[in-house]
Amino acid sequence: MRIAGKGLIDRAKPVNFTFDGKAYQGFKGDTVAAALLANGVKLVGRSFKYHRPRGVLTAGSEEPNALIEVIGAANQTPNVRATMQELFEGLTTRSQNRMGSLRFDLLAINDLASPFLSAGFYYKTFMWPRAFWERLYEPVIRRAAGLGSLSGRHDEGHYEKAFAFCDLLVIGGGPTGLMAALTAARAGADVILANEDSRLGGRLLSNGETIDGAPGLDWVASVEAELAALPNVRILHRTTVTGAYDDGVFGALERVALHKPARPDVPRECFWRITARRTVLASGALERPVAFPMNDRPGIMMASAVETYLNRYGVVPGQRVTLFANNDGARATARALMAAGVQVAAILDSRTTASAVEDCPVYLGARITNTAGRHGLTRIEGQHAGGEFKLETDLLAMSGGWNPTLHLTCHMNGRPRWNDEIAAFVPAEGAVPGLTAAGAANGTFTTHGCLAAGHEAAKAALADLGLKPAKTTLPKAEGLPYVIEPLWAVEGKGRAWLDFANDVTTKDVRQSAAEGYASVEHMKRYTTQGMAPDQGKNSNVGALAVLADATGRGIPQTGTTTFRPPYTPVSIAAMGAGGRGAGFAPQRFMTSDQASRDRGAPMIEAGLWYRPSYFPKPGETTWQEACNREVAMVRGAVGVADVSTLGKIDIQGRDAARFLDLVYTNTFSTLAKGRVRYGLMLREDGFVLDDGTTARLGENHYLMTTTTAAAGLVIRHLDFIHQTHSADWDLRFISVTESWAQFAVAGPKSRALLNAVLDQPVADFPFMACGEVTVGGVKARLFRISFSGEEGYEIAVPTRFGESLFRDLVAKAETMGGGPYGMEALNVLRVEKGFITHAEIHGRTTAFDIGMEKMISPKKDCIGKAMAARPGLLGEERQQLVGLKIALGTPPCGGAHLFTQGAPVGREESQGYITSFAHSDLMGACLALAFLRNGRARHGEKIRIVDHLRGLDLLAEVCDPVFHDKDGEKLRA
């Protein structure tokens, strides 16, 4: 029911919405939960396993029960917390996890079968008959599993991602966070204040406390106005910081427009990556329930939630209220209810020494042992110091104490410590570098203490940042001590629930311990405690206490489960914003892209790059004709190809050579300046990762090239090796792939073509040399390397000059009988020469397999060296790289399998497979590179090629993989 004169909602602006097809009305500022409670709706969901009736339990993001589906025109979002979903006109919602209607859920039969469905039952049942698993058990389980549902359509909503940097990130907009942000902002620090709620104030929005003798909300309004006016402050409303990561990086989800009707030009959510030099965690605390028999009925709520619905939304979800608590905090809820004219049936205090001064019945030493009411609470029963009681009540507000919201401090493997004084875990200092927990998040539960803690945390951060805080007078606020006597569970006949979402009871936890699952992590998995969408925010500590009691240990010795990001669920669409449709795979274009398209070249994907397949000429009707012409052009004159897509990594430092020796199988520390060397790189498991060249540009300066496909893999590999094997070395490296446009010039006339564009012609430039040159006054790099087998060079210029140089090279090449060549010709040229690509080094081949085992230097160690020598990775049983000669005119058969003549054709009889295929006019045959068992000993043998996909069955001759210029005379010319 609504209470006149209470709440922060705008009663002049009614809002219409639906729940389970029925129309309701709330007000602007309401959440779905508040509006439903105001309309007398107590039953809002069903529990996961037993499908028991569930009502609203809390008023925040920790809500385990009131999970709903929000239905939009372009999307359907499951597992939305009704306590967080703000009302807007036309909002359509429905309950979930039910079969039939919410009130008459057919799967509620599970509750009757609960003795057979206790914790761990799934490990002991469904074992027989074996044939029943796929036919009966699995379909039934899959039908019942899960909570929400999806529409089956693509989510057409708009999402964004953003990046932000600040001196100080303040997480939480309550008294602690506001004081910290204000102190830092006045000192000139760049501040980001991330507030999960739609309004600043935290608990001040709910408890009606005063600050400096005035309502606390007046102080909040004045601070918010000052912060909003400062240019160095950004306030992010409706933003939950979901994870803490290395180097001061935090993930945060902003609910940009989930409180409004959908619009195509407004993002629904934005996922932030915030990098902060220092952080203050002011995330507050969460009230925890007490596990007493049948404590899960609709109408049983947290005391703080009842106070929130009263003071913030003007709603009381019952006519006759009872409070059950073990601390003084709940008394404020009782006083607020009575002041609002609500009948308080009784205060049940589990402590025997607590005061009893409230203007209502107060029972000390109280325990609730039973409740009644299937779809809504009607009665409670129990005992107190003076005897037994039965109370008619339709709303029970319970409080088992408060747990600091410390989850973010554990995201980097930090472990909290137990504080006996508040009977709760508190953050360990230094758990996240640069982060300080303050206020209720650190176990301070008074408003005065929170204000002081926020101020001190900000001052400490400012000192670290080298900033001087301005003089700030600390506001005066209430500071009544927090007094608690722990009560975790009450014994009784009924089931006492811990995890409301996953139907975990105290009995389940004790059974886990009895069956040997006494570790907190084992208990979690055995019972599914804390594994629901709420991640056990208000149940984990209670479950740990019950486990500690069952195992005879203390709570500190029992420990906690591992808190992992995200703190609250994050939609995949928000994290992957921009990655839908064309954004799923970013398109990367070379500087020569337009010039290639101008010549009619069809573009193909190579990695994420678009490269020309071939350059057709008038009269050519097939790609094969163009390819053959381009190959002959390179072999007979000169060709130009854009190879900018090759990965380029700039490596510098006194330990750069030492690092390359560790990364590559062969030695690079002996490489002279102005020279280039081919290198082979292994993964840690001994398999080939990549190959490429590295040039020594200076004394401590190297440039590594990688294959196009592995550019990203290699830079990650180098970063891993740097962090794990050489963190203290004098070394820096960075990808410069996009900084340089690079072109291959190959063929007998390649030097003449280069001299036509260089400012100073090159005469004596030996094979595998490198050096600086200039083109039209622009500094460039020249490398004498070849991927075609002909005399070849690669010339690199800053990217902005790439298109101009390409057009100039091609124009001059055409006057020499040459021109551009594409990927098809490039493939033929390299197959004729026996050069490998990632078709061959695909992650399952070793240096031995490709015939490069001698490149693993015996004089030094390298990544993967020991693992490459494992049994099974060497020897004649390995499939080894060979060449195949096939009759001219054979269609491409990459991927075909190889079989010994006369042998059966089957998986176990396969001798190998083809990796690359090319039509070669030069060799008068079709050529292939393949892996063949003991292949190097089988040159000259006829092998059978079988390709069921293409309907091919033919013979080929096994030969050396190098078909053209085996001695390398041409490329060294």
CSV table of C-alpha atoms in Angstrom, one decimal, residues 634-821:
chain,number,residue,atom,x,y,z
A,634,VAL,CA,57.5,-12.2,-62.0
A,635,ARG,CA,59.6,-15.1,-63.3
A,636,GLY,CA,60.5,-13.2,-66.5
A,637,ALA,CA,60.4,-9.5,-65.7
A,638,VAL,CA,59.2,-7.8,-62.5
A,639,GLY,CA,56.1,-7.8,-60.2
A,640,VAL,CA,54.9,-5.6,-57.4
A,641,ALA,CA,52.8,-6.9,-54.5
A,642,ASP,CA,51.6,-5.1,-51.4
A,643,VAL,CA,52.9,-7.0,-48.3
A,644,SER,CA,52.0,-4.4,-45.7
A,645,THR,CA,49.8,-6.9,-43.9
A,646,LEU,CA,52.8,-8.8,-42.6
A,647,GLY,CA,53.2,-8.2,-38.9
A,648,LYS,CA,55.9,-5.7,-38.0
A,649,ILE,CA,57.2,-5.5,-34.5
A,650,ASP,CA,59.8,-2.9,-33.4
A,651,ILE,CA,62.1,-4.3,-30.7
A,652,GLN,CA,64.6,-2.1,-28.8
A,653,GLY,CA,66.8,-2.2,-25.7
A,654,ARG,CA,70.1,-3.5,-24.5
A,655,ASP,CA,68.6,-7.0,-24.0
A,656,ALA,CA,66.8,-7.1,-27.4
A,657,ALA,CA,69.2,-9.6,-28.9
A,658,ARG,CA,69.1,-11.7,-25.8
A,659,PHE,CA,65.3,-11.7,-26.0
A,660,LEU,CA,65.3,-12.7,-29.7
A,661,ASP,CA,67.6,-15.6,-28.8
A,662,LEU,CA,65.0,-16.8,-26.3
A,663,VAL,CA,62.1,-16.3,-28.7
A,664,TYR,CA,63.6,-17.9,-31.8
A,665,THR,CA,65.1,-21.3,-32.2
A,666,ASN,CA,68.1,-20.0,-34.0
A,667,THR,CA,70.6,-17.3,-32.8
A,668,PHE,CA,70.1,-13.6,-33.5
A,669,SER,CA,72.6,-12.1,-31.1
A,670,THR,CA,75.3,-12.7,-33.8
A,671,LEU,CA,73.3,-10.9,-36.5
A,672,ALA,CA,75.3,-8.0,-37.9
A,673,LYS,CA,73.8,-4.5,-38.2
A,674,GLY,CA,72.3,-4.0,-41.7
A,675,ARG,CA,71.5,-7.7,-42.1
A,676,VAL,CA,68.4,-9.8,-42.0
A,677,ARG,CA,67.9,-13.4,-40.7
A,678,TYR,CA,65.1,-15.9,-41.1
A,679,GLY,CA,63.8,-17.2,-37.8
A,680,LEU,CA,61.5,-20.0,-36.5
A,681,MET,CA,59.4,-19.5,-33.4
A,682,LEU,CA,58.0,-22.2,-31.2
A,683,ARG,CA,55.2,-22.3,-28.7
A,684,GLU,CA,55.9,-23.4,-25.2
A,685,ASP,CA,54.6,-26.9,-26.1
A,686,GLY,CA,57.3,-27.2,-28.8
A,687,PHE,CA,55.1,-26.8,-31.8
A,688,VAL,CA,55.8,-24.1,-34.4
A,689,LEU,CA,54.1,-20.8,-33.8
A,690,ASP,CA,55.3,-18.7,-36.7
A,691,ASP,CA,58.2,-18.0,-39.0
A,692,GLY,CA,59.6,-14.7,-40.5
A,693,THR,CA,62.5,-12.5,-40.7
A,694,THR,CA,64.1,-10.1,-38.3
A,695,ALA,CA,66.4,-7.2,-39.4
A,696,ARG,CA,69.0,-5.5,-37.2
A,697,LEU,CA,68.5,-1.8,-37.8
A,698,GLY,CA,70.9,-0.6,-35.1
A,699,GLU,CA,73.0,-1.7,-32.2
A,700,ASN,CA,70.0,-2.4,-30.0
A,701,HIS,CA,67.3,-2.0,-32.6
A,702,TYR,CA,65.5,-4.8,-34.4
A,703,LEU,CA,62.5,-5.1,-36.7
A,704,MET,CA,60.7,-8.5,-36.6
A,705,THR,CA,58.2,-9.5,-39.3
A,706,THR,CA,55.6,-12.1,-38.9
A,707,THR,CA,53.1,-13.8,-41.1
A,708,THR,CA,49.8,-11.9,-41.7
A,709,ALA,CA,47.8,-14.6,-40.0
A,710,ALA,CA,49.9,-14.8,-36.8
A,711,ALA,CA,50.7,-11.1,-36.2
A,712,GLY,CA,48.3,-10.9,-33.2
A,713,LEU,CA,49.4,-14.3,-31.9
A,714,VAL,CA,53.1,-13.4,-32.0
A,715,ILE,CA,52.7,-10.0,-30.2
A,716,ARG,CA,50.8,-11.8,-27.4
A,717,HIS,CA,53.4,-14.5,-27.3
A,718,LEU,CA,56.2,-11.9,-27.0
A,719,ASP,CA,54.3,-10.1,-24.3
A,720,PHE,CA,53.8,-13.3,-22.4
A,721,ILE,CA,57.5,-14.2,-22.6
A,722,HIS,CA,58.5,-10.7,-21.6
A,723,GLN,CA,56.3,-10.9,-18.5
A,724,THR,CA,57.1,-14.4,-17.4
A,725,HIS,CA,60.7,-14.9,-18.5
A,726,SER,CA,62.4,-11.5,-18.9
A,727,ALA,CA,60.4,-8.9,-16.9
A,728,ASP,CA,63.6,-7.2,-15.6
A,729,TRP,CA,65.4,-7.0,-19.0
A,730,ASP,CA,66.1,-3.8,-20.7
A,731,LEU,CA,63.6,-4.3,-23.5
A,732,ARG,CA,60.6,-2.6,-25.2
A,733,PHE,CA,58.6,-3.7,-28.2
A,734,ILE,CA,55.5,-2.5,-30.1
A,735,SER,CA,53.6,-3.4,-33.2
A,736,VAL,CA,54.2,-1.0,-36.0
A,737,THR,CA,52.3,-2.9,-38.7
A,738,GLU,CA,50.0,0.0,-39.4
A,739,SER,CA,52.9,2.5,-39.4
A,740,TRP,CA,54.6,1.2,-42.5
A,741,ALA,CA,53.4,0.4,-46.0
A,742,GLN,CA,55.6,-2.3,-47.5
A,743,PHE,CA,55.9,-3.6,-51.1
A,744,ALA,CA,57.6,-6.6,-52.5
A,745,VAL,CA,59.4,-6.1,-55.8
A,746,ALA,CA,60.4,-9.4,-57.3
A,747,GLY,CA,61.8,-10.6,-60.6
A,748,PRO,CA,65.0,-10.3,-62.8
A,749,LYS,CA,64.3,-6.6,-63.3
A,750,SER,CA,63.5,-5.8,-59.7
A,751,ARG,CA,66.7,-3.9,-59.0
A,752,ALA,CA,66.2,-1.8,-62.1
A,753,LEU,CA,62.6,-1.0,-61.0
A,754,LEU,CA,63.8,0.0,-57.5
A,755,ASN,CA,66.6,2.2,-58.9
A,756,ALA,CA,63.9,4.0,-61.0
A,757,VAL,CA,62.2,5.2,-57.8
A,758,LEU,CA,65.0,5.6,-55.3
A,759,ASP,CA,66.8,8.9,-54.9
A,760,GLN,CA,70.1,7.1,-54.9
A,761,PRO,CA,70.3,3.9,-56.9
A,762,VAL,CA,71.5,0.7,-55.1
A,763,ALA,CA,74.3,-1.3,-56.7
A,764,ASP,CA,75.8,-3.7,-54.2
A,765,PHE,CA,73.0,-4.7,-52.0
A,766,PRO,CA,73.5,-8.4,-51.1
A,767,PHE,CA,70.9,-11.0,-50.2
A,768,MET,CA,69.5,-10.6,-46.7
A,769,ALA,CA,70.7,-7.1,-46.3
A,770,CYS,CA,68.8,-4.1,-45.1
A,771,GLY,CA,69.3,-0.4,-44.9
A,772,GLU,CA,67.8,3.1,-45.1
A,773,VAL,CA,67.1,4.7,-48.5
A,774,THR,CA,65.0,7.7,-49.7
A,775,VAL,CA,62.2,7.9,-52.2
A,776,GLY,CA,61.3,11.4,-53.3
A,777,GLY,CA,63.0,12.8,-50.2
A,778,VAL,CA,61.0,10.4,-47.9
A,779,LYS,CA,63.0,8.1,-45.6
A,780,ALA,CA,62.3,4.5,-46.4
A,781,ARG,CA,63.7,1.0,-45.5
A,782,LEU,CA,64.9,-1.5,-48.0
A,783,PHE,CA,65.2,-5.2,-47.4
A,784,ARG,CA,66.8,-7.8,-49.7
A,785,ILE,CA,64.4,-10.7,-49.1
A,786,SER,CA,62.3,-12.8,-51.4
A,787,PHE,CA,59.1,-14.9,-51.0
A,788,SER,CA,59.0,-15.8,-54.7
A,789,GLY,CA,62.4,-17.4,-55.3
A,790,GLU,CA,63.4,-14.6,-57.7
A,791,GLU,CA,65.7,-11.7,-56.9
A,792,GLY,CA,63.5,-9.8,-54.6
A,793,TYR,CA,63.3,-6.7,-52.4
A,794,GLU,CA,60.8,-5.2,-50.0
A,795,ILE,CA,60.6,-1.5,-49.6
A,796,ALA,CA,58.8,0.2,-46.7
A,797,VAL,CA,57.7,3.8,-46.4
A,798,PRO,CA,55.5,5.6,-43.8
A,799,THR,CA,51.9,4.6,-44.3
A,800,ARG,CA,50.7,8.0,-45.6
A,801,PHE,CA,53.0,7.6,-48.7
A,802,GLY,CA,52.0,4.0,-49.4
A,803,GLU,CA,49.4,4.5,-52.1
A,804,SER,CA,51.6,7.0,-54.0
A,805,LEU,CA,54.6,4.6,-54.0
A,806,PHE,CA,52.4,1.6,-55.1
A,807,ARG,CA,51.0,3.5,-58.0
A,808,ASP,CA,54.4,4.7,-59.0
A,809,LEU,CA,56.0,1.2,-58.8
A,810,VAL,CA,53.3,-0.4,-60.8
A,811,ALA,CA,53.4,2.2,-63.5
A,812,LYS,CA,57.1,1.9,-63.9
A,813,ALA,CA,56.9,-1.9,-63.7
A,814,GLU,CA,54.5,-1.9,-66.7
A,815,THR,CA,57.0,-0.1,-68.8
A,816,MET,CA,59.4,-3.0,-68.1
A,817,GLY,CA,56.9,-5.8,-69.0
A,818,GLY,CA,55.9,-6.2,-65.4
A,819,GLY,CA,53.0,-5.1,-63.2
A,820,PRO,CA,51.1,-5.9,-60.0
A,821,TYR,CA,50.5,-9.5,-58.8
